[in-house]
mmCIF file of C-alpha atoms and ligand atoms in Angstrom:
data_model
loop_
_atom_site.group_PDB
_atom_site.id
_atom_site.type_symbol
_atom_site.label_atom_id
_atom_site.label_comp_id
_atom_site.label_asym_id
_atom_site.label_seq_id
_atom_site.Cartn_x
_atom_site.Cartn_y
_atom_site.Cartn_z
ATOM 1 C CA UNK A 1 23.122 -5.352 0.977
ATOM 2 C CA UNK A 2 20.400 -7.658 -0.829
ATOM 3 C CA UNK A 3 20.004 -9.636 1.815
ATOM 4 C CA UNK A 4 19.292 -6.972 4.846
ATOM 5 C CA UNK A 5 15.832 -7.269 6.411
ATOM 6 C CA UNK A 6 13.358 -5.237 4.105
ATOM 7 C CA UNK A 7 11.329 -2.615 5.663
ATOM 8 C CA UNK A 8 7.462 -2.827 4.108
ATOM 9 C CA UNK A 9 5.202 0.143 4.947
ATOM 10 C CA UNK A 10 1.412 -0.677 4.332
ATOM 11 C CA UNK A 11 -0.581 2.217 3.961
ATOM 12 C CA UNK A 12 -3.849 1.947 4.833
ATOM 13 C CA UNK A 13 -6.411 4.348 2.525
ATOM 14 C CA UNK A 14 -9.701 4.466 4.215
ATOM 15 C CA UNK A 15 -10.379 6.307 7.112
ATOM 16 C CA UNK A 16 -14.665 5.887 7.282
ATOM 17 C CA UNK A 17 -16.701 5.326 10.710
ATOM 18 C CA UNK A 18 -16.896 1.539 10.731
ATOM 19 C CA UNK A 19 -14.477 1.072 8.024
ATOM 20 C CA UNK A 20 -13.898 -2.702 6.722
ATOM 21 C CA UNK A 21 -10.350 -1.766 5.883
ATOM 22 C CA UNK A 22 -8.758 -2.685 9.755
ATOM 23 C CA UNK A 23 -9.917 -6.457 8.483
ATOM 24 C CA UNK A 24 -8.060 -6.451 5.536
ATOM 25 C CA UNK A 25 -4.857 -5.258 6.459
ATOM 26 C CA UNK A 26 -4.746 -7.368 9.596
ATOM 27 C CA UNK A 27 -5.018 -10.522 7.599
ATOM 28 C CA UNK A 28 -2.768 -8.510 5.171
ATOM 29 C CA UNK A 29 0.019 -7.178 7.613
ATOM 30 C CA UNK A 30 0.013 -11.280 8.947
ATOM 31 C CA UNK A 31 0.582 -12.949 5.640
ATOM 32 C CA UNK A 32 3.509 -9.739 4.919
ATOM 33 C CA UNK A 33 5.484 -10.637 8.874
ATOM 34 C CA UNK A 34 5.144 -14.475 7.773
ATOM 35 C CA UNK A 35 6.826 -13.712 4.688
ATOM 36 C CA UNK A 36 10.021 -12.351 6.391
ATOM 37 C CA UNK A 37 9.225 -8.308 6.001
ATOM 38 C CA UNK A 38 9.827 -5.718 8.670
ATOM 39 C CA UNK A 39 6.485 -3.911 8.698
ATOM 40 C CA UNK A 40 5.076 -0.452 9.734
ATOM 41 C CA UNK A 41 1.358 0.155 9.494
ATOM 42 C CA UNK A 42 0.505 3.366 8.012
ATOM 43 C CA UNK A 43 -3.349 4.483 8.611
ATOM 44 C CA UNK A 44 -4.860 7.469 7.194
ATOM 45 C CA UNK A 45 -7.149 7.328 10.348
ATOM 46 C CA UNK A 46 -4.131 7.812 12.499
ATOM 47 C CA UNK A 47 -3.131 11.065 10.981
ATOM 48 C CA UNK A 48 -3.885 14.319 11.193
ATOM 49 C CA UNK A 49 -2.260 16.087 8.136
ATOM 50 C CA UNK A 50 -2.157 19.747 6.834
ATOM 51 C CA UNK A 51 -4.259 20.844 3.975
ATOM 52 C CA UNK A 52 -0.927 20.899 1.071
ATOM 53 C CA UNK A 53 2.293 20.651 0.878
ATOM 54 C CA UNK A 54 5.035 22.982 -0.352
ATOM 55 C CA UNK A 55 4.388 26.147 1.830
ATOM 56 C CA UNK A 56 6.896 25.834 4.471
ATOM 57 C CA UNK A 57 4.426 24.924 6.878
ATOM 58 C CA UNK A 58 4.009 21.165 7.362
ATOM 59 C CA UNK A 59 5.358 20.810 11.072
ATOM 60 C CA UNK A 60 6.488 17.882 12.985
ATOM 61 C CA UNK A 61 3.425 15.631 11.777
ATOM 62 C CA UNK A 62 4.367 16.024 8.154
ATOM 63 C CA UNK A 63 7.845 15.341 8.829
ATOM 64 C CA UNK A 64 7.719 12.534 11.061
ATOM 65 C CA UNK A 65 5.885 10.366 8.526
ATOM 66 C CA UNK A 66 7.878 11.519 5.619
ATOM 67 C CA UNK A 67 10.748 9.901 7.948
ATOM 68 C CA UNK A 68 9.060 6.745 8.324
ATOM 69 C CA UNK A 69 8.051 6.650 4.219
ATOM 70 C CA UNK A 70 12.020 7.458 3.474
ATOM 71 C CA UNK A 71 13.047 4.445 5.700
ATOM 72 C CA UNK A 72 10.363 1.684 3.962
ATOM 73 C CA UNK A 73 12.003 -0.317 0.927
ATOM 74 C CA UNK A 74 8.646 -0.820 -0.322
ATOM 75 C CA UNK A 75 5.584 -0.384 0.106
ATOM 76 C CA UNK A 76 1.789 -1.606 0.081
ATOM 77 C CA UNK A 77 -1.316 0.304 -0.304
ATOM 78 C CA UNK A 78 -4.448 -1.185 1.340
ATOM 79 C CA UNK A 79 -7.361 0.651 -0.682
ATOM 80 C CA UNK A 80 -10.888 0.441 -1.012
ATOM 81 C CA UNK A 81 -13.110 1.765 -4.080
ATOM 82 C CA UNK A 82 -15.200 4.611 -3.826
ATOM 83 C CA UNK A 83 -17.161 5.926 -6.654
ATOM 84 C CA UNK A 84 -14.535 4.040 -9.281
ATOM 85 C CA UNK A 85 -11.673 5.531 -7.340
ATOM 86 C CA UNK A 86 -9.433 5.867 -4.633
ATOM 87 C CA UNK A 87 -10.473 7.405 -1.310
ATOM 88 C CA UNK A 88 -9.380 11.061 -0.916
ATOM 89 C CA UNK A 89 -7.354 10.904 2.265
ATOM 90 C CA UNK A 90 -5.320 8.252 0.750
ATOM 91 C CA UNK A 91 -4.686 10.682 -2.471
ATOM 92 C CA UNK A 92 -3.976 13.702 0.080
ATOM 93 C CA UNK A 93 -1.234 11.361 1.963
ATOM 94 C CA UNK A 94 0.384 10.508 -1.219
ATOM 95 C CA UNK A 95 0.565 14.344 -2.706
ATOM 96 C CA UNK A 96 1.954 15.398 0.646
ATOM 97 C CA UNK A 97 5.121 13.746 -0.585
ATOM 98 C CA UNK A 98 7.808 13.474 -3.381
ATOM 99 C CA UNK A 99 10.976 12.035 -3.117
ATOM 100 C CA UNK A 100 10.278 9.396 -0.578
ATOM 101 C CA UNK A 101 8.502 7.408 -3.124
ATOM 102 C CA UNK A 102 11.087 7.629 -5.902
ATOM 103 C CA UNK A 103 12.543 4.628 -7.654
ATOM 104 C CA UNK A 104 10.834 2.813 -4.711
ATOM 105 C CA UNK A 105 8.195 -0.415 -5.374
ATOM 106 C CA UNK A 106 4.409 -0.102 -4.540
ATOM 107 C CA UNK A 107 1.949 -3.009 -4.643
ATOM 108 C CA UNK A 108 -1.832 -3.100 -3.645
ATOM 109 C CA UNK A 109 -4.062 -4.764 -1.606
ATOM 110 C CA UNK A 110 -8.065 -4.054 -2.524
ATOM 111 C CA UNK A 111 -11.522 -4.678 -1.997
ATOM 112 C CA UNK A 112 -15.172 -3.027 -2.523
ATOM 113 C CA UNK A 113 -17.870 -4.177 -4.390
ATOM 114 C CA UNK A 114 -18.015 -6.085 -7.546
ATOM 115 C CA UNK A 115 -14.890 -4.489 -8.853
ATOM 116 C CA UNK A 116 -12.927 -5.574 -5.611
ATOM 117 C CA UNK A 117 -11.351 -2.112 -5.390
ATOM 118 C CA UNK A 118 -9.617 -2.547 -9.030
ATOM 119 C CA UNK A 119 -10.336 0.326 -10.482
ATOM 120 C CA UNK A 120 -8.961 2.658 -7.443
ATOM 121 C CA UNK A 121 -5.732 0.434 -7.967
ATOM 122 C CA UNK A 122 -5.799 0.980 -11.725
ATOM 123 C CA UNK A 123 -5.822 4.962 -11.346
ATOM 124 C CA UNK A 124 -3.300 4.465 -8.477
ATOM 125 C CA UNK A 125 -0.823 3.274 -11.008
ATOM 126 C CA UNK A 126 -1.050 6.632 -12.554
ATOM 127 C CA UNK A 127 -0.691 8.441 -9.429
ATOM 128 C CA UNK A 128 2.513 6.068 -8.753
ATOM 129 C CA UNK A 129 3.926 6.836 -12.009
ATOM 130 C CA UNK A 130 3.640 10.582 -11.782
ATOM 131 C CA UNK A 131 5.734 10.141 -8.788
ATOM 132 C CA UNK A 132 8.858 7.757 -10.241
ATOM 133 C CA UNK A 133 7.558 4.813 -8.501
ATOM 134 C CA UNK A 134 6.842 1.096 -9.571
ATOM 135 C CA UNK A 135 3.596 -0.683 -9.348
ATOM 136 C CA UNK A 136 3.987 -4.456 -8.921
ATOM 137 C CA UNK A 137 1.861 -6.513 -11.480
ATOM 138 C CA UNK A 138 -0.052 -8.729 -9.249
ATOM 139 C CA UNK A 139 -2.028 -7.790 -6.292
ATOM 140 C CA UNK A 140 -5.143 -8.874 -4.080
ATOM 141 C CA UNK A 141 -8.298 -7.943 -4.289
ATOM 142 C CA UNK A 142 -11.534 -8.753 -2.353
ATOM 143 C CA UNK A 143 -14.835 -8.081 -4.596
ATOM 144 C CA UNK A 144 -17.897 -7.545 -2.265
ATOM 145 C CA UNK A 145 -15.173 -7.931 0.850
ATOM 146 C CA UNK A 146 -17.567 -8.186 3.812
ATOM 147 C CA UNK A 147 -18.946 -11.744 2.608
ATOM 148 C CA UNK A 148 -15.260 -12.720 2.215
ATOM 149 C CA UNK A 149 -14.066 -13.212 5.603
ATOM 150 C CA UNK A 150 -15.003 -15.444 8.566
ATOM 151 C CA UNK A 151 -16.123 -14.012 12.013
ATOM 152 C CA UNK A 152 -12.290 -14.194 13.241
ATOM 153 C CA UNK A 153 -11.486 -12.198 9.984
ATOM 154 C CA UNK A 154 -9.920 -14.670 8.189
ATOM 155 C CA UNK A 155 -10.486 -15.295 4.571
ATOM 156 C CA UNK A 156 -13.225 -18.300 3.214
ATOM 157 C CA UNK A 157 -10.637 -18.729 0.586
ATOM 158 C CA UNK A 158 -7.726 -19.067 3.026
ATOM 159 C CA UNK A 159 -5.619 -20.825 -0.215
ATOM 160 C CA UNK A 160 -6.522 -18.913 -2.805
ATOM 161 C CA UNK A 161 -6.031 -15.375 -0.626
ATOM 162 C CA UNK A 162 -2.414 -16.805 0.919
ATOM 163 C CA UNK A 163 -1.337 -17.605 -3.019
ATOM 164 C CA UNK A 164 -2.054 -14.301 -4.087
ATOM 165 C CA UNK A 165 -0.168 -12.614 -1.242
ATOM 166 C CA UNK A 166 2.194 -14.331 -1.283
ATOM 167 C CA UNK A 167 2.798 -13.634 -5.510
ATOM 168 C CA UNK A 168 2.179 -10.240 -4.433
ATOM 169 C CA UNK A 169 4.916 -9.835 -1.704
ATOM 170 C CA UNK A 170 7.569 -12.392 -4.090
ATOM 171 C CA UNK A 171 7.183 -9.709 -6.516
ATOM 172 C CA UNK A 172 7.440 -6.659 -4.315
ATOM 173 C CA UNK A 173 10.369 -7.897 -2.570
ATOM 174 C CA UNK A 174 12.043 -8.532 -5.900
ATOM 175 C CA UNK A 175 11.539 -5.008 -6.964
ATOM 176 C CA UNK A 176 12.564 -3.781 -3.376
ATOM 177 C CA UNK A 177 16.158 -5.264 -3.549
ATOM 178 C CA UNK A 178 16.490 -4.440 -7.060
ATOM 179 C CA UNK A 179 15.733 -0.602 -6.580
ATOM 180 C CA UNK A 180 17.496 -0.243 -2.401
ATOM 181 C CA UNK A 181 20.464 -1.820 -4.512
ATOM 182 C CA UNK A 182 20.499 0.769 -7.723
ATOM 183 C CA UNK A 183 19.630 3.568 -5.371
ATOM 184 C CA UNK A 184 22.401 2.787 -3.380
ATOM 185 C CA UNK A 185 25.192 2.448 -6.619
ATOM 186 C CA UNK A 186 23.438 5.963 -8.041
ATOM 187 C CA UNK A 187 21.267 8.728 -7.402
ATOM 188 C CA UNK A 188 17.922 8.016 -8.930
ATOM 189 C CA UNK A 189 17.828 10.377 -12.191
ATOM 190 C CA UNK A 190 14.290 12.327 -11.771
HETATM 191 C C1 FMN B 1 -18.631 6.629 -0.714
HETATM 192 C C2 FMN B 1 -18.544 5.198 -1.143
HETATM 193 C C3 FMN B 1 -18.446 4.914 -2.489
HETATM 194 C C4 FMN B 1 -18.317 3.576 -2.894
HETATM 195 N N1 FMN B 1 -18.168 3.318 -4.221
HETATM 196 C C5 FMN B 1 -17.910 2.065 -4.622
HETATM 197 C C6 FMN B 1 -17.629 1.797 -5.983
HETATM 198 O O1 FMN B 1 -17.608 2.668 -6.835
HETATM 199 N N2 FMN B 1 -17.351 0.527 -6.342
HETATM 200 C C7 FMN B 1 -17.337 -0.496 -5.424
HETATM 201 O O2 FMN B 1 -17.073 -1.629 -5.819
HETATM 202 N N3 FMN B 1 -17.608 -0.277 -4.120
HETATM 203 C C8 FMN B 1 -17.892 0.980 -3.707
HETATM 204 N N4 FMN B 1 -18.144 1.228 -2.383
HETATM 205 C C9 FMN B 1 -18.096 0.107 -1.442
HETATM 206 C C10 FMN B 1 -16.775 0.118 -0.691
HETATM 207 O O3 FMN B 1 -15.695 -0.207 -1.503
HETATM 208 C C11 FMN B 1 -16.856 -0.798 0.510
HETATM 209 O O4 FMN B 1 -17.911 -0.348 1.338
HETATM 210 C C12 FMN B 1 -15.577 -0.821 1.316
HETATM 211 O O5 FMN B 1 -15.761 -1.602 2.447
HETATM 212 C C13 FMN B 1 -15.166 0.587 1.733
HETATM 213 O O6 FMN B 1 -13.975 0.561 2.465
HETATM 214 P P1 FMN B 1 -13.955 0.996 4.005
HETATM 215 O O7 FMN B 1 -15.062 0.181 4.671
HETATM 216 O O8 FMN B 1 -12.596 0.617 4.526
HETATM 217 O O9 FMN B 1 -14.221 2.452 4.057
HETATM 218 C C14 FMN B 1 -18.305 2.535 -1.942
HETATM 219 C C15 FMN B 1 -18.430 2.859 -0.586
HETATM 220 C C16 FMN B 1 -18.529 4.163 -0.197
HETATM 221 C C17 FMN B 1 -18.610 4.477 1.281
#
């Protein structure tokens, strides 16, 4: 059971006109398929959600993803800052859902400005923890991420940013087999 393929959603937050975010999770998505994980790209900007969730109404849309967020082992949030926070369409994605993200690992992958998207990760925690998941310790983040990657999109510090993935997805992956393996003996107590 441990050693089965894990499957890695990335969820990518931002869904702005000229975003930077498609740059980061590129690089992102690479490093995560060179470290062995079976990966589906979730993008905010791909979806067209309802308003809420909970009144019977949330169609094939709502459904399908919650399918693909039940099958992931773990997953990885792509975020940028804005205003000290978290984007809103990454917030209405995650209240959309419940139980897919229980007993389940989530790590991040940031950027912004001078806080490199750290403080939308810190309040993402929260979120997580509202919702019986597990934030992973270490991350990446990119402060002031447009002067951080080359013209092909890959990152000046190409050691430094590998390193820190790699700690990142070590960690998650960890976590993932641990909690697919518990859920598996026992039903999560919520
Ligand atoms: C509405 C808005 C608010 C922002 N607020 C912050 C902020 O509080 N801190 C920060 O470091 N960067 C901030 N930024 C910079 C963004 O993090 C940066 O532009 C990033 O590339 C945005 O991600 P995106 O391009 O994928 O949308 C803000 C950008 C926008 C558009």
């Amino acid at each position: 059971m441990s050693d089965a393929m894990l499957r890695l959603a990335v969820i990518v937050g931002s869904n702005r006109t000229g975003r930077f975010a498609p740059t980061v999770t590129s690089w992102f998505v690479e490093r995560a398929r060179e470290h062995g994980q079976d990966v589906d790209v979730i993008d905010v900007a791909d979806l067209e959600l309802p308003a809420a969730r909970g009144d019977g109404t949330a169609g094939a849309a709502v459904a399908g993803l919650g399918a693909r967020l039940d099958r992931a082992d773990a997953y990885v949030v792509v975020t940028p800052e804005y205003n000290h926070s978290f984007p809103a369409p990454l917030k209405h994605l995650i209240d959309l859902y419940r139980d897919e993200w229980r007993a389940k690992p989530v790590g991040f992958v940031s950027y912004g400005g001078l806080a490199g998207g750290l403080r939308a990760v810190e309040q993402l925690r929260l979120v997580f923890a509202e919702l019986h998941a597990v934030t992973v310790r270490d991350g990446v983040s990119f402060h002031e991420a447009w002067a951080r990657f080359d013209d092909d999109g890959r990152p000046l510090d190409e050691a430094g940013t590998t390193g820190a993935a790699k700690k990142l997805l070590d960690q998650l992956t960890w976590w993932a087999r641990a909690l697919r393996d518990a859920r598996a003996a026992r039903p999560y107590a919520a």
